[in-house]
CSV table of C-alpha atoms and ligand atoms in Angstrom, one decimal:
chain,number,residue,atom,x,y,z
H,243,MET,CA,0.0,0.0,0.0
H,244,ASN,CA,1.2,3.4,-0.6
H,245,ASN,CA,1.5,6.1,2.4
H,246,PHE,CA,-1.4,8.2,3.2
H,247,ILE,CA,-3.1,10.6,5.6
H,248,TYR,CA,-7.0,9.9,6.4
H,249,GLU,CA,-9.4,12.6,7.5
H,250,ASN,CA,-13.0,12.7,7.1
H,251,ARG,CA,-14.7,15.1,9.7
H,252,THR,CA,-18.2,14.6,8.6
H,253,LYS,CA,-20.7,13.4,11.1
H,254,VAL,CA,-23.3,11.0,10.0
H,255,TYR,CA,-26.8,10.4,11.3
H,256,PHE,CA,-28.2,7.8,9.3
H,257,GLY,CA,-31.7,6.0,8.9
H,258,GLN,CA,-35.4,6.8,8.7
H,259,GLY,CA,-36.3,9.7,11.0
H,260,CYS,CA,-33.2,11.1,11.7
H,261,VAL,CA,-33.8,14.6,10.4
H,262,LYS,CA,-36.9,14.8,12.8
H,263,GLU,CA,-34.6,13.5,15.5
H,264,PHE,CA,-31.4,15.4,15.0
H,265,LEU,CA,-31.8,18.6,13.0
H,266,SER,CA,-32.8,21.0,15.9
H,267,SER,CA,-30.1,20.0,18.1
H,268,LEU,CA,-27.5,20.3,15.4
H,269,THR,CA,-28.5,23.6,14.5
H,270,ARG,CA,-29.1,25.0,18.0
H,271,ASP,CA,-25.9,27.4,17.8
H,272,ASN,CA,-26.7,28.9,14.3
H,273,ARG,CA,-28.7,31.9,13.7
H,274,ASN,CA,-28.9,32.7,9.9
H,275,ILE,CA,-29.2,29.6,7.7
H,276,LEU,CA,-29.0,29.8,4.1
H,277,LEU,CA,-31.3,26.8,2.9
H,278,ALA,CA,-29.9,25.5,-0.2
H,279,CYS,CA,-32.1,23.2,-2.6
H,280,GLY,CA,-32.7,22.0,-6.2
H,281,ILE,CA,-35.4,23.0,-8.7
H,282,ASN,CA,-38.5,21.8,-7.3
H,283,SER,CA,-38.6,18.1,-5.9
H,284,ALA,CA,-38.0,18.9,-2.4
H,285,LYS,CA,-40.7,21.4,-2.5
H,286,ARG,CA,-42.9,19.1,-4.2
H,287,ASN,CA,-42.4,16.3,-2.1
H,288,GLY,CA,-42.9,17.8,1.2
H,289,ILE,CA,-39.2,17.4,2.4
H,290,TYR,CA,-38.3,21.3,2.4
H,291,ASP,CA,-41.5,22.3,4.3
H,292,GLU,CA,-40.7,19.4,7.0
H,293,ILE,CA,-37.1,20.9,7.4
H,294,LEU,CA,-38.2,24.7,7.0
H,295,ASN,CA,-40.9,24.1,9.9
H,296,ILE,CA,-38.1,22.7,12.4
H,297,LEU,CA,-35.8,25.9,11.6
H,298,MET,CA,-38.9,27.9,12.0
H,299,GLU,CA,-40.1,26.7,15.5
H,300,ALA,CA,-36.3,26.9,16.6
H,301,GLY,CA,-36.6,30.6,15.6
H,302,LYS,CA,-33.9,30.6,13.0
H,303,ASN,CA,-33.4,33.3,10.4
H,304,VAL,CA,-33.9,31.2,7.2
H,305,VAL,CA,-32.7,32.4,3.7
H,306,ASP,CA,-34.2,30.6,0.8
H,307,PHE,CA,-31.4,29.7,-2.0
H,308,SER,CA,-33.3,27.2,-4.2
H,309,GLY,CA,-33.5,26.5,-7.9
H,310,ILE,CA,-30.1,24.7,-7.6
H,311,MET,CA,-29.9,23.2,-11.3
H,312,PRO,CA,-28.5,19.5,-11.9
H,313,ASN,CA,-24.8,20.3,-13.0
H,314,PRO,CA,-24.7,23.4,-11.1
H,315,THR,CA,-23.2,26.4,-12.4
H,316,TYR,CA,-20.6,28.8,-11.2
H,317,ARG,CA,-23.1,31.7,-11.5
H,318,LYS,CA,-25.2,29.8,-9.5
H,319,VAL,CA,-22.5,29.5,-7.1
H,320,LEU,CA,-21.8,33.4,-7.2
H,321,GLU,CA,-25.7,33.9,-6.4
H,322,GLY,CA,-25.5,31.8,-3.2
H,323,ILE,CA,-22.0,33.6,-2.3
H,324,HIS,CA,-23.9,36.9,-2.4
H,325,LEU,CA,-26.8,35.7,-0.4
H,326,ALA,CA,-24.3,34.2,2.3
H,327,LYS,CA,-22.5,37.5,2.6
H,328,LYS,CA,-25.6,39.7,2.6
H,329,HIS,CA,-27.4,37.8,5.4
H,330,GLU,CA,-24.1,36.8,7.4
H,331,ILE,CA,-24.8,33.1,7.1
H,332,ASP,CA,-23.5,31.0,9.8
H,333,LEU,CA,-24.7,27.6,8.4
H,334,ILE,CA,-25.5,26.5,5.0
H,335,LEU,CA,-27.9,23.6,4.9
H,336,GLY,CA,-28.2,21.8,1.5
H,337,ILE,CA,-31.4,19.4,0.6
H,338,GLY,CA,-31.1,17.5,-2.5
H,339,GLY,CA,-28.9,15.5,-4.9
H,340,GLY,CA,-25.1,15.7,-5.3
H,341,SER,CA,-25.9,19.2,-7.4
H,342,VAL,CA,-27.4,20.7,-4.3
H,343,MET,CA,-24.6,19.4,-1.9
H,344,ASP,CA,-21.8,20.6,-4.4
H,345,CYS,CA,-23.2,24.0,-4.8
H,346,ALA,CA,-23.7,24.5,-0.7
H,347,LYS,CA,-20.0,23.3,-0.5
H,348,ALA,CA,-18.7,25.7,-3.3
H,349,VAL,CA,-20.6,28.7,-1.5
H,350,SER,CA,-19.2,27.8,1.6
H,351,LEU,CA,-15.5,28.2,0.2
H,352,GLY,CA,-16.3,31.0,-2.1
H,353,ALA,CA,-18.0,33.3,0.5
H,354,ARG,CA,-14.8,33.1,2.9
H,355,CYS,CA,-12.2,33.0,0.3
H,356,SER,CA,-10.1,36.0,-0.5
H,357,GLY,CA,-9.6,36.7,-4.3
H,358,ALA,CA,-11.7,34.9,-7.0
H,359,PRO,CA,-13.0,31.8,-6.3
H,360,TRP,CA,-13.3,29.8,-9.6
H,361,GLU,CA,-9.5,30.9,-10.6
H,362,ASN,CA,-8.2,29.9,-6.8
H,363,PHE,CA,-10.2,26.8,-6.6
H,364,TRP,CA,-11.4,25.2,-9.4
H,365,GLU,CA,-9.1,26.3,-12.3
H,366,ARG,CA,-6.4,24.6,-10.3
H,367,LYS,CA,-6.3,23.2,-7.0
H,368,GLY,CA,-6.0,25.9,-4.1
H,369,ILE,CA,-5.0,25.9,-0.6
H,370,VAL,CA,-7.9,26.1,1.6
H,371,ASP,CA,-6.0,27.9,4.6
H,372,PHE,CA,-9.3,29.6,6.1
H,373,THR,CA,-12.6,28.1,7.8
H,374,PRO,CA,-15.3,27.7,5.0
H,375,ILE,CA,-18.8,28.4,6.3
H,376,PRO,CA,-20.0,25.2,8.1
H,377,VAL,CA,-22.4,23.2,5.8
H,378,GLY,CA,-24.9,20.6,7.0
H,379,VAL,CA,-26.4,18.2,4.2
H,380,ILE,CA,-29.6,16.2,3.9
H,381,PRO,CA,-29.2,14.2,0.8
H,382,THR,CA,-32.2,13.4,-1.1
H,383,THR,CA,-30.5,10.9,-3.8
H,384,ALA,CA,-27.9,8.3,-3.4
H,385,GLY,CA,-24.7,8.2,-5.5
H,386,THR,CA,-22.3,10.8,-5.7
H,387,GLY,CA,-21.3,10.5,-2.0
H,388,SER,CA,-21.0,14.2,-2.0
H,389,GLU,CA,-22.4,14.0,1.6
H,390,CYS,CA,-19.1,13.0,3.0
H,391,ASN,CA,-16.2,14.5,1.0
H,392,GLY,CA,-15.2,18.0,0.4
H,393,ALA,CA,-15.5,18.0,-3.7
H,394,ALA,CA,-17.8,20.4,-5.1
H,395,VAL,CA,-18.1,19.7,-9.1
H,396,ILE,CA,-19.2,23.2,-10.6
H,397,THR,CA,-19.5,23.8,-14.3
H,398,ASN,CA,-18.0,27.4,-15.5
H,399,GLU,CA,-20.7,27.7,-18.3
H,400,LYS,CA,-18.7,30.5,-19.8
H,401,THR,CA,-15.3,28.4,-20.5
H,402,LYS,CA,-17.4,25.1,-20.6
H,403,VAL,CA,-15.3,23.4,-17.9
H,404,LYS,CA,-16.8,21.1,-15.3
H,405,ILE,CA,-14.5,20.3,-12.3
H,406,GLY,CA,-14.1,19.8,-8.8
H,407,TYR,CA,-11.5,19.1,-6.2
H,408,ASP,CA,-11.8,17.4,-3.0
H,409,TYR,CA,-11.0,19.9,-0.3
H,410,ALA,CA,-10.9,18.1,3.2
H,411,LYS,CA,-12.3,21.6,4.9
H,412,CYS,CA,-15.2,21.4,2.6
H,413,ASN,CA,-16.4,18.3,4.3
H,414,PRO,CA,-20.0,18.8,5.6
H,415,ALA,CA,-20.0,19.0,9.2
H,416,PHE,CA,-22.8,16.5,9.5
H,417,ALA,CA,-25.0,14.5,7.2
H,418,LEU,CA,-28.5,13.6,8.0
H,419,MET,CA,-29.2,10.5,5.9
H,420,ASP,CA,-32.8,9.3,5.6
H,421,PRO,CA,-33.3,6.7,2.8
H,422,VAL,CA,-36.9,7.2,2.7
H,423,TYR,CA,-35.6,10.8,1.1
H,424,THR,CA,-34.6,8.8,-1.9
H,425,TYR,CA,-38.1,7.0,-2.5
H,426,SER,CA,-39.5,9.8,-4.8
H,427,VAL,CA,-36.3,9.8,-7.1
H,428,PRO,CA,-37.4,8.5,-10.5
H,429,GLU,CA,-36.2,5.2,-11.3
H,430,LYS,CA,-33.7,6.4,-14.0
H,431,GLN,CA,-32.3,9.0,-11.5
H,432,MET,CA,-32.1,5.9,-8.8
H,433,THR,CA,-30.0,3.9,-11.2
H,434,SER,CA,-28.0,6.5,-12.7
H,435,GLY,CA,-27.0,7.4,-8.8
H,436,ALA,CA,-26.2,3.9,-8.1
H,437,PHE,CA,-24.2,3.5,-11.2
H,438,ASP,CA,-22.2,6.3,-10.2
H,439,SER,CA,-21.4,4.9,-6.7
H,440,LEU,CA,-20.4,1.8,-8.9
H,441,SER,CA,-18.2,3.9,-11.2
H,442,HIS,CA,-16.6,5.5,-8.3
H,443,ILE,CA,-15.3,2.1,-6.8
H,444,MET,CA,-14.2,0.9,-10.5
H,445,GLU,CA,-12.3,4.2,-10.9
H,446,THR,CA,-10.4,3.3,-7.7
H,447,TYR,CA,-10.0,-0.5,-8.0
H,448,PHE,CA,-8.6,-0.2,-11.6
H,449,SER,CA,-5.5,1.5,-10.6
H,450,GLU,CA,-2.1,0.7,-9.1
H,451,PRO,CA,-1.2,-0.5,-6.5
H,452,ASP,CA,-2.6,-4.2,-7.7
H,453,GLU,CA,-0.8,-6.4,-5.2
H,454,GLN,CA,-2.9,-7.7,-2.4
H,455,ASN,CA,-4.3,-4.7,-0.7
H,456,VAL,CA,-7.3,-4.1,1.6
H,457,SER,CA,-8.9,-1.1,-0.6
H,458,ASP,CA,-9.3,-3.6,-3.4
H,459,GLU,CA,-11.0,-6.0,-1.4
H,460,ILE,CA,-13.4,-3.8,0.2
H,461,GLY,CA,-14.0,-2.4,-3.4
H,462,GLU,CA,-15.2,-5.8,-4.5
H,463,ALA,CA,-17.4,-6.3,-1.5
H,464,LEU,CA,-18.9,-2.8,-2.4
H,465,MET,CA,-19.2,-3.5,-6.1
H,466,ARG,CA,-21.1,-6.8,-5.6
H,467,SER,CA,-23.2,-4.9,-3.1
H,468,VAL,CA,-24.0,-2.0,-5.4
H,469,ILE,CA,-25.0,-4.6,-8.2
H,470,ARG,CA,-27.2,-6.9,-5.9
H,471,ASN,CA,-29.1,-3.8,-4.2
H,472,THR,CA,-29.5,-1.8,-7.4
H,473,LEU,CA,-31.2,-5.0,-8.9
H,474,GLN,CA,-33.4,-5.2,-6.0
H,475,ALA,CA,-34.4,-1.7,-6.1
H,476,VAL,CA,-35.5,-1.7,-9.7
H,477,LYS,CA,-37.7,-4.5,-8.6
H,478,ASN,CA,-39.1,-2.7,-5.7
H,479,PRO,CA,-38.4,1.0,-5.3
H,480,LYS,CA,-39.6,1.0,-1.7
H,481,ASP,CA,-37.7,-1.9,-0.6
H,482,TYR,CA,-35.9,-0.1,2.4
H,483,THR,CA,-33.1,-2.5,2.8
H,484,ALA,CA,-32.1,-2.0,-0.6
H,485,ARG,CA,-32.6,2.0,-0.7
H,486,SER,CA,-30.7,2.1,2.7
H,487,ASN,CA,-27.9,0.1,1.5
H,488,LEU,CA,-27.6,2.0,-1.7
H,489,MET,CA,-27.4,5.0,0.3
H,490,TRP,CA,-24.6,3.9,2.6
H,491,LEU,CA,-22.8,2.5,-0.5
H,492,SER,CA,-22.9,6.0,-2.0
H,493,THR,CA,-21.1,7.2,0.9
H,494,LEU,CA,-18.6,4.5,1.4
H,495,SER,CA,-17.4,4.5,-2.3
H,496,GLU,CA,-16.9,8.3,-2.4
H,497,ASN,CA,-15.5,9.3,1.1
H,498,ARG,CA,-12.1,8.4,0.4
H,499,LEU,CA,-11.9,5.3,2.4
H,500,ILE,CA,-11.2,2.8,-0.5
H,501,LYS,CA,-8.9,5.5,-2.1
H,502,LEU,CA,-6.5,5.1,0.9
H,503,GLY,CA,-3.0,3.7,-0.4
H,504,LYS,CA,-4.5,3.7,-4.3
H,505,ARG,CA,-3.4,5.9,-6.9
H,506,GLY,CA,-7.0,6.2,-8.3
H,507,ASP,CA,-7.9,6.7,-12.0
H,508,PHE,CA,-10.8,8.9,-12.4
H,509,GLY,CA,-9.8,9.3,-16.2
H,510,CYS,CA,-13.4,8.3,-17.2
H,511,HIS,CA,-14.9,10.7,-14.8
H,512,LEU,CA,-12.7,13.6,-16.4
H,513,ILE,CA,-14.2,12.9,-19.7
H,514,GLU,CA,-17.8,12.7,-18.4
H,515,HIS,CA,-17.4,16.0,-16.9
H,516,GLN,CA,-16.5,17.4,-19.9
H,517,LEU,CA,-19.2,15.7,-21.8
H,518,GLY,CA,-21.5,17.2,-19.1
H,519,ALA,CA,-19.9,20.7,-19.5
H,520,TYR,CA,-20.8,20.5,-23.1
H,521,THR,CA,-24.3,18.7,-23.2
H,522,ASP,CA,-25.5,19.3,-19.5
H,523,CYS,CA,-26.0,15.6,-19.5
H,524,ASN,CA,-27.0,13.6,-16.5
H,525,HIS,CA,-23.8,12.5,-14.6
H,526,GLY,CA,-24.5,8.7,-14.0
H,527,GLN,CA,-26.1,8.2,-17.1
H,528,GLY,CA,-22.9,9.7,-18.7
H,529,MET,CA,-20.7,7.5,-16.9
H,530,ALA,CA,-22.8,4.5,-17.9
H,531,VAL,CA,-22.1,5.3,-21.7
H,532,LEU,CA,-18.6,5.9,-21.3
H,533,GLN,CA,-17.1,3.3,-18.9
H,534,PRO,CA,-17.5,0.1,-20.8
H,535,VAL,CA,-15.8,1.8,-23.7
H,536,TYR,CA,-13.2,3.4,-22.0
H,537,TYR,CA,-12.4,-0.1,-20.2
H,538,ARG,CA,-12.4,-1.8,-23.6
H,539,HIS,CA,-9.6,0.4,-24.5
H,540,ILE,CA,-7.5,0.1,-21.5
H,541,TYR,CA,-8.0,-3.3,-20.2
H,542,LYS,CA,-4.7,-4.9,-21.9
H,543,ASP,CA,-2.9,-2.4,-19.7
H,544,GLY,CA,-4.3,-3.7,-16.6
H,545,LEU,CA,-4.9,-7.5,-17.6
H,546,ARG,CA,-4.7,-9.3,-14.5
H,547,LYS,CA,-6.8,-7.0,-12.7
H,548,PHE,CA,-9.7,-6.9,-15.2
H,549,ALA,CA,-9.8,-10.7,-15.1
H,550,ARG,CA,-9.7,-10.6,-11.1
H,551,PHE,CA,-13.0,-8.1,-11.7
H,552,ALA,CA,-14.6,-10.7,-13.7
H,553,THR,CA,-14.4,-13.6,-11.2
H,554,ASN,CA,-14.6,-11.7,-7.9
H,555,VAL,CA,-17.2,-9.3,-8.8
H,556,TRP,CA,-19.4,-11.0,-11.8
H,557,ASN,CA,-18.6,-14.5,-10.5
H,558,ILE,CA,-17.4,-15.7,-13.8
H,559,PRO,CA,-15.6,-19.2,-13.4
H,560,ALA,CA,-11.9,-18.9,-14.4
H,561,GLU,CA,-11.0,-22.3,-15.2
H,562,GLY,CA,-10.4,-23.0,-18.7
H,563,GLN,CA,-10.3,-19.2,-19.6
H,564,SER,CA,-7.3,-17.0,-20.5
H,565,GLU,CA,-6.9,-13.6,-18.5
H,566,GLU,CA,-7.6,-12.0,-22.0
H,567,GLU,CA,-11.1,-13.7,-22.2
H,568,LEU,CA,-12.0,-13.1,-18.5
H,569,ALA,CA,-11.2,-9.3,-18.8
H,570,GLN,CA,-13.5,-9.3,-21.8
H,571,GLU,CA,-16.3,-11.3,-20.3
H,572,GLY,CA,-16.1,-9.0,-17.1
H,573,ILE,CA,-16.3,-5.7,-19.2
H,574,GLN,CA,-19.2,-7.5,-21.1
H,575,LYS,CA,-21.2,-8.4,-17.8
H,576,LEU,CA,-20.7,-4.7,-17.0
H,577,ALA,CA,-22.3,-3.6,-20.3
H,578,ASP,CA,-25.1,-6.1,-19.8
H,579,PHE,CA,-25.9,-4.7,-16.2
H,580,ILE,CA,-25.9,-1.1,-17.5
H,581,ARG,CA,-28.7,-2.3,-19.8
H,582,GLU,CA,-30.6,-4.5,-17.5
H,583,ILE,CA,-31.0,-1.6,-15.2
H,584,GLY,CA,-32.1,0.6,-18.0
H,585,LEU,CA,-29.4,3.2,-18.3
H,586,PRO,CA,-28.1,4.4,-21.5
H,587,ALA,CA,-25.5,2.8,-23.6
H,588,THR,CA,-25.0,5.5,-26.3
H,589,LEU,CA,-24.5,9.2,-26.5
H,590,ARG,CA,-27.5,9.1,-28.7
H,591,GLU,CA,-29.7,7.8,-26.3
H,592,LEU,CA,-28.1,10.1,-23.8
H,593,GLY,CA,-29.4,13.0,-25.9
H,594,VAL,CA,-26.3,13.9,-27.9
H,595,ARG,CA,-27.4,14.9,-31.4
H,596,GLU,CA,-24.2,16.7,-32.7
H,597,LYS,CA,-21.3,14.6,-33.5
H,598,ASN,CA,-19.1,17.6,-33.8
H,599,ILE,CA,-19.0,18.7,-30.2
H,600,LEU,CA,-17.2,15.2,-29.4
H,601,LYS,CA,-14.0,16.7,-30.7
H,602,LYS,CA,-14.2,19.9,-28.3
H,603,ILE,CA,-14.9,17.5,-25.4
H,604,ALA,CA,-12.0,15.1,-26.0
H,605,ILE,CA,-9.5,18.3,-26.4
H,606,SER,CA,-10.8,19.8,-23.3
H,607,SER,CA,-10.8,16.8,-21.2
H,608,HIS,CA,-8.2,16.6,-18.4
H,609,TYR,CA,-6.0,13.3,-18.4
H,610,SER,CA,-5.8,11.0,-15.5
H,611,MET,CA,-2.5,10.3,-13.9
H,612,GLY,CA,-3.5,7.3,-12.0
H,613,GLY,CA,-5.0,5.2,-14.6
H,614,TYR,CA,-2.9,2.0,-16.2
H,615,ARG,CA,-2.7,4.2,-19.2
H,616,LYS,CA,-2.6,7.8,-19.9
H,617,LEU,CA,-5.1,8.8,-22.8
H,618,ASN,CA,-4.2,11.4,-25.4
H,619,SER,CA,-7.0,13.5,-26.9
H,620,GLU,CA,-7.0,11.5,-30.3
H,621,GLU,CA,-8.1,8.2,-28.1
H,622,ILE,CA,-10.5,10.2,-26.0
H,623,LEU,CA,-12.2,11.2,-29.2
H,624,GLU,CA,-12.0,7.5,-30.6
H,625,ILE,CA,-13.8,6.6,-27.2
H,626,LEU,CA,-16.4,9.1,-27.4
H,627,THR,CA,-16.8,8.3,-31.4
H,628,GLU,CA,-17.5,4.6,-30.5
H,629,CYS,CA,-19.9,5.9,-27.6
H,630,PHE,CA,-21.9,8.0,-30.2
P,17,NZQ,O1,-33.5,19.8,-8.7
P,17,NZQ,P1,-34.7,19.1,-8.3
P,17,NZQ,O2,-36.1,19.4,-8.5
P,17,NZQ,O3,-34.5,18.8,-6.8
P,17,NZQ,O4,-34.5,17.7,-9.0
P,17,NZQ,C1,-33.6,16.8,-8.9
P,17,NZQ,C2,-32.8,16.7,-10.3
P,17,NZQ,O5,-33.6,17.1,-11.5
P,17,NZQ,C3,-33.8,15.3,-8.8
P,17,NZQ,N1,-34.0,14.8,-7.3
P,17,NZQ,C4,-33.3,14.9,-6.4
P,17,NZQ,N2,-33.9,14.4,-5.2
P,17,NZQ,C5,-35.0,13.9,-5.7
P,17,NZQ,C6,-35.2,14.3,-6.9
P,17,NZQ,N3,-36.5,13.7,-7.5
P,17,NZQ,C7,-37.3,13.3,-6.8
P,17,NZQ,N4,-37.3,13.0,-5.7
P,17,NZQ,C8,-35.8,13.3,-4.8
P,17,NZQ,N5,-35.9,12.9,-3.6
P,17,NZQ,O6,-32.8,14.7,-9.5
P,17,NZQ,C9,-32.3,15.3,-10.4
P,17,NZQ,C10,-30.7,15.0,-10.5
P,17,NZQ,O7,-30.3,15.6,-9.2
P,17,NZQ,P2,-28.6,15.7,-8.9
P,17,NZQ,O8,-28.3,16.4,-7.8
P,17,NZQ,O9,-28.1,16.5,-10.0
P,17,NZQ,O10,-28.2,14.2,-9.2
P,17,NZQ,P3,-26.9,13.7,-8.6
P,17,NZQ,O11,-27.1,13.6,-7.0
P,17,NZQ,O12,-26.6,12.5,-9.4
P,17,NZQ,O13,-25.6,14.6,-8.6
P,17,NZQ,C11,-25.1,14.9,-9.9
P,17,NZQ,C12,-23.9,16.1,-9.6
P,17,NZQ,O14,-23.1,15.6,-8.6
P,17,NZQ,C13,-21.8,15.5,-9.3
P,17,NZQ,C14,-22.2,15.6,-10.6
P,17,NZQ,O15,-20.9,15.8,-11.6
P,17,NZQ,C15,-23.3,16.1,-10.7
P,17,NZQ,O16,-23.1,17.4,-11.0
P,17,NZQ,N6,-20.8,14.7,-8.7
P,17,NZQ,C16,-20.3,15.1,-7.3
P,17,NZQ,C17,-19.2,14.3,-6.7
P,17,NZQ,C18,-19.1,14.9,-5.4
P,17,NZQ,N7,-19.2,15.7,-4.8
P,17,NZQ,O17,-18.0,13.9,-4.8
P,17,NZQ,C19,-18.9,13.1,-7.5
P,17,NZQ,C20,-19.6,12.5,-8.7
P,17,NZQ,O18,-18.8,12.1,-9.3
P,17,NZQ,C21,-20.0,13.8,-9.6
P,17,NZQ,O19,-19.4,14.4,-10.2
P,18,ZN,ZN1,-19.3,10.3,-10.2
């Protein structure tokens, strides 16, 4: 294993009813709360009112910051920073999916930093030598893991760059995770979130070191669990066991734990983020389209690991099969799973119509330094063209 330092300061309150039980005590010392939420789901399904009532009864000054869109824009972050400064906000409470949680974290950082937030913390990785406004999150989707990390993935709509770095000081102070809050998520968003969790594990697993290490073994168990619970949740969306497992799997996949001692790839994420910057596509669905094709391009560079993936994750018997055959079968199983849970497998299905943007996406994609092979923009373009 490589050396590491581990820190994760988010305190998690997990389970049905946790918001009602803990929110007022967690906000006891706060006065001015910025209530961040998405476009309309939380207001439509009653979650927003439930939370607002708790805060109003406790006499808090609540400032509404709603309308955070999927793939949150830098313009929206600037709007939140303005509100946070104007109302002397001392807690940002994000209710929603990864987009809302990321935007809440971005505002918390941007409202306290000196200088231009985008240039200093997104255009390049900056140093957070100040304390961002504390953030609390109440996730209503499962998948990104944003509730327990310091990343805020933001789209600069002017420069067409979608990016985020994991800043430890931006970890939420607390996360109230009630799986029942995810019941109203449409099936396609549920499966896209589940696939996002799976993709985080795969992006970590398919990177060095590959010799026996605990991160890879945890990763295999998590992958099997995501697959099993997703299939169960597709059959019965109100299966509390499956939905609660998926919610916790989301956290475990992206709270830095399995990254310890690993280089991590995330090359496919870097391509998908640019795909999102140009097309505004759904993140998990974008990953579902790209990841099998990406792996068909790189598997020979990590052949043994892809063969191990086939046997340990997809239960493909190893006897009588070469590593090459196993690796290919494992990737095919992944592609079949994507189809089985109803996710798109091509860019066309994702709604991409113009082939001519693919070159712009390829050229603007950042390269991963941790994958089995560093791709150049020509090969990224090949991958995107194959996905079309
Ligand atoms: O905006 P509203 O009306 O709330 O609707 C949302 C949105 O349309 C809806 N939704 C959320 N909770 C719901 C619900 N609908 C019904 N019932 C509920 N309970 O779902 C739609 C998608 O929401 P979004 O937050 O965009 O989805 P997700 O959680 O998948 O987050 C995706 C964002 O997170 C970033 C992605 O790039 C993308 O911008 N990521 C963040 C990461 C992180 N911070 O670590 C890592 C990931 O790799 C990812 O990049
Ligand atoms: Zn992701």
